[in-house]
Short mmCIF file of C-alpha atoms and ligand atoms in Angstrom, two decimals:
data_model
loop_
_atom_site.label_atom_id
_atom_site.label_comp_id
_atom_site.label_asym_id
_atom_site.label_seq_id
_atom_site.Cartn_x
_atom_site.Cartn_y
_atom_site.Cartn_z
CA MET A 272 -125.22 142.20 177.73
CA THR A 273 -125.47 139.38 180.43
CA THR A 274 -126.45 135.47 180.06
CA GLY A 275 -126.38 132.27 181.23
CA THR A 276 -123.50 130.24 180.41
CA PRO A 277 -124.16 126.53 180.75
CA THR A 278 -122.41 125.03 183.25
CA THR A 279 -122.16 121.55 181.62
CA THR A 280 -118.90 120.72 180.26
CA THR A 281 -120.40 120.23 177.26
CA GLY A 282 -120.41 123.43 175.68
CA ILE A 283 -118.69 124.51 173.09
CA PRO A 284 -115.91 127.56 174.10
CA SER A 285 -115.01 130.26 171.81
CA TRP A 286 -111.49 131.67 171.54
CA SER A 287 -110.69 135.28 172.52
CA GLY A 288 -109.34 137.39 169.47
CA GLU A 289 -105.80 137.37 170.94
CA GLU A 290 -106.27 133.50 171.57
CA GLY A 291 -107.38 133.19 167.90
CA VAL A 292 -104.33 135.43 166.58
CA ARG A 293 -101.80 133.81 168.60
CA ARG A 294 -103.18 130.12 167.33
CA ALA A 295 -103.14 131.49 163.61
CA ARG A 296 -99.85 132.49 164.47
CA ASP A 297 -98.20 129.92 165.90
CA LEU A 298 -99.57 127.14 163.06
CA PHE A 299 -97.91 129.42 160.51
CA SER A 300 -94.68 129.37 161.79
CA GLN A 301 -94.93 126.55 163.12
CA THR A 302 -95.41 125.49 159.25
CA TYR A 303 -93.71 127.71 157.09
CA GLY A 304 -91.24 129.13 159.38
CA GLN A 305 -88.57 126.69 159.10
CA GLU A 306 -87.69 127.63 155.70
CA VAL A 307 -85.69 130.96 156.77
CA GLY A 308 -82.83 128.81 157.91
CA GLY A 309 -83.13 128.98 161.40
CA ALA A 310 -83.00 132.92 161.58
CA ARG A 311 -86.02 135.35 161.58
CA ALA A 312 -88.71 133.45 160.56
CA THR A 313 -90.73 135.28 158.00
CA PRO A 314 -94.40 136.53 159.72
CA PRO A 315 -97.68 136.56 158.21
CA ASP A 316 -98.59 139.85 156.64
CA GLY A 317 -101.80 139.34 159.08
CA VAL A 318 -104.45 137.63 160.86
CA TRP A 319 -107.94 137.93 159.56
CA ALA A 320 -111.33 136.33 161.41
CA ALA A 321 -114.93 135.65 160.48
CA PRO A 322 -117.60 134.37 162.48
CA GLY A 323 -119.83 131.15 162.39
CA ARG A 324 -123.78 131.99 162.92
CA VAL A 325 -126.89 130.66 164.03
CA ASN A 326 -129.74 132.06 162.20
CA LEU A 327 -133.02 132.91 164.10
CA ILE A 328 -135.92 132.71 161.95
CA GLY A 329 -135.93 132.68 158.02
CA GLU A 330 -134.71 129.15 156.93
CA HIS A 331 -134.36 127.71 153.27
CA VAL A 332 -135.80 130.65 152.30
CA ASP A 333 -132.27 132.47 151.17
CA TYR A 334 -132.29 131.25 147.25
CA ASN A 335 -135.96 131.82 147.17
CA GLY A 336 -135.33 135.93 147.39
CA GLY A 337 -136.94 135.45 151.01
CA PRO A 338 -135.43 137.21 154.26
CA CYS A 339 -133.63 135.85 156.69
CA LEU A 340 -132.01 137.20 160.47
CA PRO A 341 -128.78 135.37 161.15
CA ILE A 342 -126.82 136.46 164.26
CA ALA A 343 -122.59 135.94 164.47
CA LEU A 344 -121.47 133.80 166.61
CA PRO A 345 -118.31 134.69 169.09
CA HIS A 346 -116.84 131.75 167.55
CA ARG A 347 -114.88 132.42 164.72
CA THR A 348 -111.95 131.27 162.08
CA TYR A 349 -108.89 132.61 162.02
CA VAL A 350 -106.40 133.01 159.09
CA ALA A 351 -103.06 133.90 159.14
CA LEU A 352 -101.53 134.64 155.50
CA ARG A 353 -98.71 135.61 153.89
CA ARG A 354 -98.76 136.67 149.86
CA ARG A 355 -96.21 135.09 147.93
CA PRO A 356 -94.10 136.33 144.95
CA ASP A 357 -95.50 132.94 143.10
CA ARG A 358 -98.57 131.37 142.47
CA MET A 359 -97.99 128.53 145.08
CA VAL A 360 -100.72 128.18 147.77
CA ARG A 361 -99.87 126.42 150.43
CA LEU A 362 -102.57 125.66 153.25
CA ALA A 363 -102.21 124.26 156.92
CA SER A 364 -105.28 123.46 159.37
CA ASP A 365 -104.76 120.92 162.36
CA ASP A 366 -108.61 120.36 162.07
CA ALA A 367 -109.17 119.35 158.64
CA GLU A 368 -108.01 115.89 156.50
CA PRO A 369 -105.19 116.01 154.91
CA THR A 370 -103.61 118.87 157.47
CA ARG A 371 -101.49 120.29 154.79
CA TRP A 372 -102.12 121.61 151.03
CA GLU A 373 -99.76 122.66 148.41
CA GLY A 374 -100.63 123.14 144.81
CA THR A 375 -101.01 126.35 142.63
CA LEU A 376 -103.35 128.68 141.83
CA ASP A 377 -104.68 127.04 138.81
CA ASP A 378 -105.56 123.65 140.79
CA ILE A 379 -107.98 125.74 142.74
CA ARG A 380 -111.11 125.59 140.30
CA PRO A 381 -114.65 123.84 139.88
CA GLY A 382 -113.84 120.13 139.09
CA GLY A 383 -110.38 120.41 140.28
CA ASP A 384 -108.87 117.52 142.54
CA ILE A 385 -108.94 119.29 145.92
CA PRO A 386 -110.21 118.28 149.10
CA SER A 387 -113.19 120.16 150.01
CA TRP A 388 -112.08 122.06 153.18
CA VAL A 389 -109.10 123.54 150.76
CA GLY A 390 -112.10 123.99 148.01
CA TYR A 391 -113.72 126.23 150.91
CA ALA A 392 -110.66 128.10 152.33
CA ALA A 393 -108.96 128.50 148.43
CA GLY A 394 -112.23 128.98 146.20
CA PRO A 395 -112.83 132.53 146.84
CA ALA A 396 -109.25 133.08 145.66
CA TRP A 397 -110.60 131.30 142.14
CA THR A 398 -113.44 133.17 142.04
CA LEU A 399 -112.13 136.74 143.20
CA GLY A 400 -109.63 136.03 140.06
CA GLN A 401 -112.84 135.11 137.68
CA GLN A 402 -114.17 138.71 138.86
CA GLY A 403 -111.04 140.09 137.08
CA ALA A 404 -109.07 140.78 140.53
CA TRP A 405 -105.30 140.30 139.98
CA LEU A 406 -104.50 137.39 142.92
CA GLY A 407 -100.92 135.79 143.33
CA GLY A 408 -100.12 132.73 145.15
CA PHE A 409 -100.11 132.74 148.95
CA ASP A 410 -99.06 130.54 152.30
CA ALA A 411 -101.79 130.42 154.97
CA ALA A 412 -103.01 128.67 158.55
CA VAL A 413 -106.44 128.36 159.27
CA VAL A 414 -107.60 127.75 162.99
CA SER A 415 -110.79 127.66 164.09
CA CYS A 416 -113.14 127.42 167.08
CA VAL A 417 -115.92 127.36 164.96
CA PRO A 418 -117.57 123.68 165.53
CA TRP A 419 -117.13 121.80 162.01
CA GLY A 420 -120.36 120.15 160.60
CA ALA A 421 -122.92 121.49 163.58
CA GLY A 422 -124.92 123.87 160.89
CA LEU A 423 -122.94 126.80 162.58
CA SER A 424 -121.43 128.19 159.04
CA SER A 425 -117.75 126.79 159.77
CA SER A 426 -117.36 126.45 155.84
CA ALA A 427 -118.53 130.57 155.33
CA ALA A 428 -116.43 131.60 157.98
CA ILE A 429 -113.28 129.96 156.16
CA GLU A 430 -114.62 131.26 153.15
CA CYS A 431 -115.00 134.94 154.48
CA ALA A 432 -112.01 135.01 156.69
CA MET A 433 -110.04 134.02 153.45
CA ALA A 434 -111.37 136.54 151.18
CA LEU A 435 -111.01 139.33 153.66
CA ALA A 436 -107.34 138.13 154.17
CA LEU A 437 -106.72 138.29 150.15
CA ASP A 438 -108.69 141.23 150.47
CA GLU A 439 -106.16 143.26 152.29
CA THR A 440 -102.67 141.25 151.04
CA HIS A 441 -103.56 142.21 147.49
CA SER A 442 -104.96 145.31 147.63
CA LEU A 443 -108.47 144.76 146.07
CA GLY A 444 -109.72 147.36 148.64
CA LEU A 445 -113.09 145.43 149.06
CA ALA A 446 -113.60 145.08 152.74
CA GLY A 447 -113.72 148.94 153.37
CA ASP A 448 -117.21 149.48 152.56
CA PRO A 449 -120.45 147.50 152.14
CA ALA A 450 -120.85 147.50 148.49
CA GLY A 451 -117.18 145.85 148.30
CA ARG A 452 -118.46 143.08 151.18
CA ALA A 453 -121.07 142.50 149.13
CA THR A 454 -118.87 141.70 146.55
CA LEU A 455 -116.39 139.29 148.80
CA ALA A 456 -119.50 137.76 150.28
CA ALA A 457 -120.75 137.12 146.49
CA ALA A 458 -117.61 135.66 145.47
CA CYS A 459 -117.48 133.12 148.59
CA VAL A 460 -121.17 131.80 147.44
CA ARG A 461 -119.92 131.35 144.03
CA ALA A 462 -116.93 129.36 145.63
CA GLU A 463 -119.12 126.93 147.76
CA ASN A 464 -121.40 126.47 144.76
CA GLU A 465 -119.12 126.36 142.26
CA VAL A 466 -115.26 125.03 143.76
CA VAL A 467 -117.01 123.00 146.62
CA GLY A 468 -120.33 121.52 144.51
CA ALA A 469 -122.81 122.67 147.64
CA PRO A 470 -125.63 124.85 146.15
CA THR A 471 -126.53 126.77 149.13
CA GLY A 472 -127.94 130.26 148.99
CA GLY A 473 -126.07 133.49 150.26
CA MET A 474 -127.30 133.65 153.93
CA ASP A 475 -124.16 132.45 155.88
CA GLN A 476 -121.70 134.62 154.04
CA ALA A 477 -123.76 137.62 154.49
CA ALA A 478 -123.65 136.71 157.99
CA ALA A 479 -120.14 136.57 158.10
CA LEU A 480 -119.44 140.17 156.90
CA PHE A 481 -122.71 142.21 157.57
CA THR A 482 -123.57 141.29 161.12
CA ARG A 483 -122.96 143.69 164.14
CA GLU A 484 -122.60 143.15 167.76
CA GLY A 485 -126.06 143.04 169.74
CA GLN A 486 -127.99 142.95 166.19
CA ALA A 487 -129.66 140.41 164.05
CA LEU A 488 -128.67 141.46 161.04
CA LEU A 489 -132.04 140.80 158.49
CA LEU A 490 -131.00 139.91 155.10
CA ASP A 491 -133.48 140.32 151.88
CA THR A 492 -132.02 138.06 149.86
CA LEU A 493 -134.29 139.64 147.00
CA ASP A 494 -132.04 142.59 146.49
CA GLY A 495 -129.15 141.69 148.85
CA SER A 496 -130.04 144.55 151.41
CA VAL A 497 -129.30 144.12 154.89
CA ASP A 498 -130.77 146.04 157.71
CA GLN A 499 -129.90 145.22 161.31
CA VAL A 500 -132.63 144.57 164.50
CA PRO A 501 -131.29 144.86 167.92
CA PHE A 502 -131.48 141.86 169.85
CA ASP A 503 -130.27 141.81 173.23
CA LEU A 504 -131.72 138.86 175.05
CA GLY A 505 -129.83 139.46 178.39
CA ARG A 506 -131.87 142.72 178.61
CA VAL A 507 -135.04 140.97 179.26
CA GLY A 508 -133.64 138.07 181.18
CA LEU A 509 -133.76 135.70 178.57
CA ALA A 510 -130.57 133.67 176.46
CA LEU A 511 -130.54 132.09 172.82
CA LEU A 512 -129.24 128.15 173.52
CA VAL A 513 -127.54 126.77 170.77
CA ILE A 514 -127.94 122.37 171.10
CA ASP A 515 -125.24 120.94 168.54
CA THR A 516 -126.70 117.65 168.04
CA ARG A 517 -123.83 116.25 166.88
CA ALA A 518 -125.80 114.41 164.38
CA LYS A 519 -124.12 114.56 160.79
CA HIS A 520 -125.24 117.28 158.86
CA THR A 521 -123.97 118.14 155.05
CA LEU A 522 -125.06 119.89 152.57
CA VAL A 523 -123.16 118.35 149.52
CA ASP A 524 -125.37 114.93 149.29
CA GLY A 525 -128.08 115.91 147.25
CA GLN A 526 -130.99 116.66 149.72
CA TYR A 527 -130.35 120.15 149.78
CA ALA A 528 -130.15 120.42 146.01
CA ALA A 529 -133.13 118.55 145.79
CA ARG A 530 -134.64 121.22 147.88
CA ARG A 531 -133.75 123.67 146.02
CA ALA A 532 -134.53 122.11 142.51
CA THR A 533 -138.14 121.73 143.52
CA CYS A 534 -138.89 124.84 144.33
CA GLU A 535 -136.67 126.56 141.47
CA ALA A 536 -139.01 124.13 139.27
CA VAL A 537 -142.08 125.68 140.52
CA ALA A 538 -141.30 129.26 140.65
CA THR A 539 -140.19 128.97 137.07
CA ARG A 540 -143.71 127.14 135.80
CA GLU A 541 -145.38 130.35 137.76
CA GLY A 542 -143.31 132.81 135.25
CA VAL A 543 -141.26 134.08 138.39
CA PRO A 544 -137.57 134.01 139.08
CA THR A 545 -137.91 133.22 142.78
CA LEU A 546 -140.87 131.61 144.83
CA ARG A 547 -140.76 135.43 146.36
CA GLN A 548 -142.28 137.01 143.45
CA LEU A 549 -145.33 134.71 143.63
CA PRO A 550 -147.48 137.27 142.81
CA ASP A 551 -150.55 135.33 144.66
CA PRO A 552 -149.08 132.37 146.83
CA GLN A 553 -151.92 130.73 147.56
CA ALA A 554 -153.57 130.50 144.22
CA THR A 555 -150.34 128.81 143.47
CA LEU A 556 -150.40 126.26 146.36
CA ALA A 557 -154.23 125.89 145.35
CA ARG A 558 -152.47 125.13 141.62
CA LEU A 559 -150.29 122.42 142.80
CA THR A 560 -151.04 118.83 142.49
CA ASP A 561 -148.03 117.40 143.51
CA PRO A 562 -148.14 116.84 147.13
CA VAL A 563 -144.04 117.57 147.21
CA GLU A 564 -144.17 120.37 146.12
CA GLN A 565 -146.76 121.84 147.78
CA ARG A 566 -145.46 120.86 150.89
CA ARG A 567 -142.23 122.68 149.91
CA VAL A 568 -143.76 125.77 148.33
CA ARG A 569 -145.99 125.95 151.32
CA HIS A 570 -143.01 125.81 153.93
CA VAL A 571 -141.52 128.88 151.96
CA VAL A 572 -144.53 131.38 151.59
CA THR A 573 -145.43 130.62 155.44
CA GLU A 574 -141.61 130.87 156.38
CA ILE A 575 -141.34 134.18 154.44
CA ASP A 576 -144.70 135.65 156.77
CA ARG A 577 -142.78 134.11 159.96
CA VAL A 578 -139.54 135.95 159.42
CA GLY A 579 -141.88 139.10 159.06
CA ARG A 580 -143.59 138.57 162.54
CA PHE A 581 -140.61 137.72 164.05
CA VAL A 582 -138.67 141.19 163.17
CA ALA A 583 -142.48 143.07 163.94
CA LEU A 584 -141.95 141.66 167.27
CA LEU A 585 -138.37 141.99 168.07
CA ARG A 586 -138.63 145.72 167.12
CA ALA A 587 -141.57 146.03 169.38
CA GLY A 588 -139.69 144.90 172.03
CA ARG A 589 -142.29 141.44 172.67
CA TYR A 590 -139.43 139.25 173.37
CA ASP A 591 -142.32 136.82 175.03
CA ALA A 592 -143.82 136.18 171.72
CA LEU A 593 -141.55 135.08 170.04
CA GLY A 594 -141.48 131.36 171.02
CA PRO A 595 -144.91 129.95 168.97
CA VAL A 596 -142.66 131.60 166.23
CA LEU A 597 -139.88 129.23 166.40
CA ASP A 598 -141.86 126.79 167.21
CA ALA A 599 -144.15 127.04 163.84
CA SER A 600 -140.95 127.32 162.02
CA HIS A 601 -139.77 123.94 163.46
CA THR A 602 -142.85 122.50 162.69
CA SER A 603 -142.83 123.49 159.13
CA LEU A 604 -139.33 122.52 158.16
CA ARG A 605 -140.13 119.16 160.00
CA ASP A 606 -143.04 118.59 158.23
CA ASP A 607 -143.41 120.53 155.14
CA TYR A 608 -139.42 120.82 154.25
CA GLU A 609 -138.78 117.81 155.71
CA VAL A 610 -135.08 118.95 156.36
CA SER A 611 -135.39 117.76 159.95
CA CYS A 612 -133.97 114.70 162.16
CA ALA A 613 -135.05 112.53 165.35
CA GLU A 614 -132.02 114.00 167.22
CA LEU A 615 -133.22 117.65 166.32
CA ASP A 616 -136.80 116.82 166.96
CA VAL A 617 -135.74 115.13 169.98
CA ALA A 618 -133.51 118.79 171.07
CA VAL A 619 -136.32 120.96 170.30
CA GLU A 620 -139.34 119.06 172.29
CA THR A 621 -137.21 118.16 174.73
CA ALA A 622 -135.93 122.34 175.58
CA ARG A 623 -139.79 123.30 175.17
CA THR A 624 -140.81 120.59 178.03
CA ALA A 625 -137.62 122.11 180.21
CA GLY A 626 -138.56 125.40 179.97
CA ALA A 627 -137.32 127.21 176.45
CA LEU A 628 -140.28 129.55 175.48
CA GLY A 629 -139.76 128.22 171.46
CA ALA A 630 -137.26 126.18 169.83
CA ARG A 631 -136.61 125.28 165.84
CA MET A 632 -133.87 123.82 163.80
CA THR A 633 -131.76 125.78 162.56
CA GLY A 634 -129.19 126.00 159.29
CA GLY A 635 -129.60 123.47 156.71
CA GLY A 636 -130.74 120.67 158.55
CA PHE A 637 -130.27 116.91 158.60
CA GLY A 638 -128.49 117.10 161.50
CA GLY A 639 -126.76 119.94 162.65
CA SER A 640 -128.43 122.55 165.56
CA ALA A 641 -131.38 123.62 167.24
CA ILE A 642 -131.55 126.51 168.72
CA ALA A 643 -133.83 127.55 172.18
CA LEU A 644 -135.41 130.62 173.49
CA THR A 645 -134.69 130.17 176.78
CA PRO A 646 -135.03 132.16 180.26
CA THR A 647 -131.47 132.79 181.63
CA ASP A 648 -132.40 130.62 184.60
CA ARG A 649 -133.28 127.75 182.58
CA VAL A 650 -130.42 127.51 180.62
CA ASP A 651 -128.73 124.99 182.64
CA ALA A 652 -131.94 122.86 183.46
CA VAL A 653 -132.69 122.72 179.53
CA ALA A 654 -129.30 121.65 178.35
CA ALA A 655 -129.27 118.84 181.08
CA ALA A 656 -132.88 118.06 179.94
CA VAL A 657 -131.59 117.56 176.17
CA THR A 658 -128.09 115.88 177.82
CA ASP A 659 -130.23 113.12 179.43
CA ALA A 660 -132.71 113.04 176.56
CA TYR A 661 -129.92 111.78 174.48
CA ALA A 662 -128.44 109.56 176.75
CA ARG A 663 -131.83 107.59 176.70
CA ARG A 664 -131.75 107.35 173.32
CA ASP A 665 -128.06 106.11 173.09
CA TRP A 666 -126.82 108.88 170.99
CA ASN A 667 -123.63 110.84 171.03
CA PRO A 668 -123.87 113.63 173.82
CA PRO A 669 -125.15 116.85 172.41
CA ARG A 670 -122.85 120.13 172.88
CA PHE A 671 -124.35 123.79 173.98
CA LEU A 672 -123.30 127.41 173.79
CA VAL A 673 -125.23 130.33 174.84
CA ALA A 674 -125.21 132.49 171.77
CA LEU A 675 -124.48 136.02 171.66
CA ALA A 676 -124.86 138.34 168.80
CA SER A 677 -121.47 139.38 168.01
CA ALA A 678 -119.58 141.53 165.12
CA ALA A 679 -118.57 140.36 161.12
CA GLY A 680 -115.08 139.52 160.54
CA GLY A 681 -112.23 141.66 159.67
CA ARG A 682 -108.68 142.01 160.29
CA VAL A 683 -108.08 140.97 164.09
CA ASP A 684 -104.33 141.65 164.52
CA GLY A 685 -104.52 145.29 164.61
CA ALA A 686 -101.51 146.37 162.88
CA HIS A 687 -102.94 147.20 159.40
CA ARG A 688 -100.64 147.73 156.43
C1 GLA B 987 -127.46 126.42 154.60
C2 GLA B 987 -126.91 127.12 153.76
C3 GLA B 987 -127.80 128.57 153.50
C4 GLA B 987 -128.89 128.07 153.60
C5 GLA B 987 -129.25 127.51 155.38
C6 GLA B 987 -131.13 127.19 155.17
O1 GLA B 987 -126.59 127.06 155.98
O2 GLA B 987 -125.76 127.40 153.57
O3 GLA B 987 -127.65 129.20 152.23
O4 GLA B 987 -129.91 128.04 152.20
O5 GLA B 987 -128.79 126.39 154.74
O6 GLA B 987 -131.67 128.53 155.55
#
């Protein structure tokens, strides 16, 4: 697969597997290696990794029973972990604040007084315990090349890398088959919802645990089923440019929760568990009198429809026709769901003017990243145009990466126990 890579120095590099493993092992031995008194440092039991993602289409529908279509990025979070004989938990990450944390398994729980990154990292241990798994303490070093807070699912990457590490070190036997992976994904979602307090859906964790190289993951959140859809843009001279706006993105500030609550309230009133299950969406829309509710539901209903069209086009090899579907998704997220922001709108509009076939915000919104489906030979020009547009407005310079559909998480240091 060949695609263009922005030559701009603002590209967000991804690490090779070897580099990720080396960095995780280095941080592990720097942090925990000293205690053996200068003799041979005890190595971690292994290194596990899970990817960030971009969602191609199907935004803000994963908590409405809808379908979505993420791909995994080559950017991954790596966890070197050693099981402990007691209930202590020690965590190290050079990117987080604070960089070291120490406590016990009992400190990891909803309402516990822990930094949010510790909730993401250790939250899955709490959920797995709630689900009946026996878990002891652990020492872990977390390193990542998934940009934090860019809407590229850095949080699910930590959760899922950790869940995979705990699964193997505690012989839970879940990572080896799809049903087990679904259990791990659900444990990570619950950790994010309950331990961290971010009421997100399940797309990001499914992307981290079920994606395949060269494929987009069609996740149907109504029944949890997954399907793989070939996604090889390089073959047709296209690339997916990801634009990190560097506008602050957070899912814990109430805006995301408010959107979710509105959708759930309408579904309840209509007598269905999720908006996906509305028997006659147009009739519901006609009945709604509150303009905000009407806009939110219209986004969900039309976005679900767009996923179907997008997947049909992909399966038919009609890559040339994908752009308008992406554009319509952005308009709907901006005007009906109201989760875009000036930085995302400028990125999307500028990308289109500079030659992208279509563009839209991706992920939760309110900042974060946009994607632009771009002819390979226009990638640099699109990146340069967005950079200029931001400079003219005195905004932080955006960053870019060209997304290649990558594989789900797993053990990455080769040595299986
Ligand atoms: C965030 C959440 C996902 C999903 C998207 C919007 O990324 O974590 O569950 O709801 O927003 O599609």
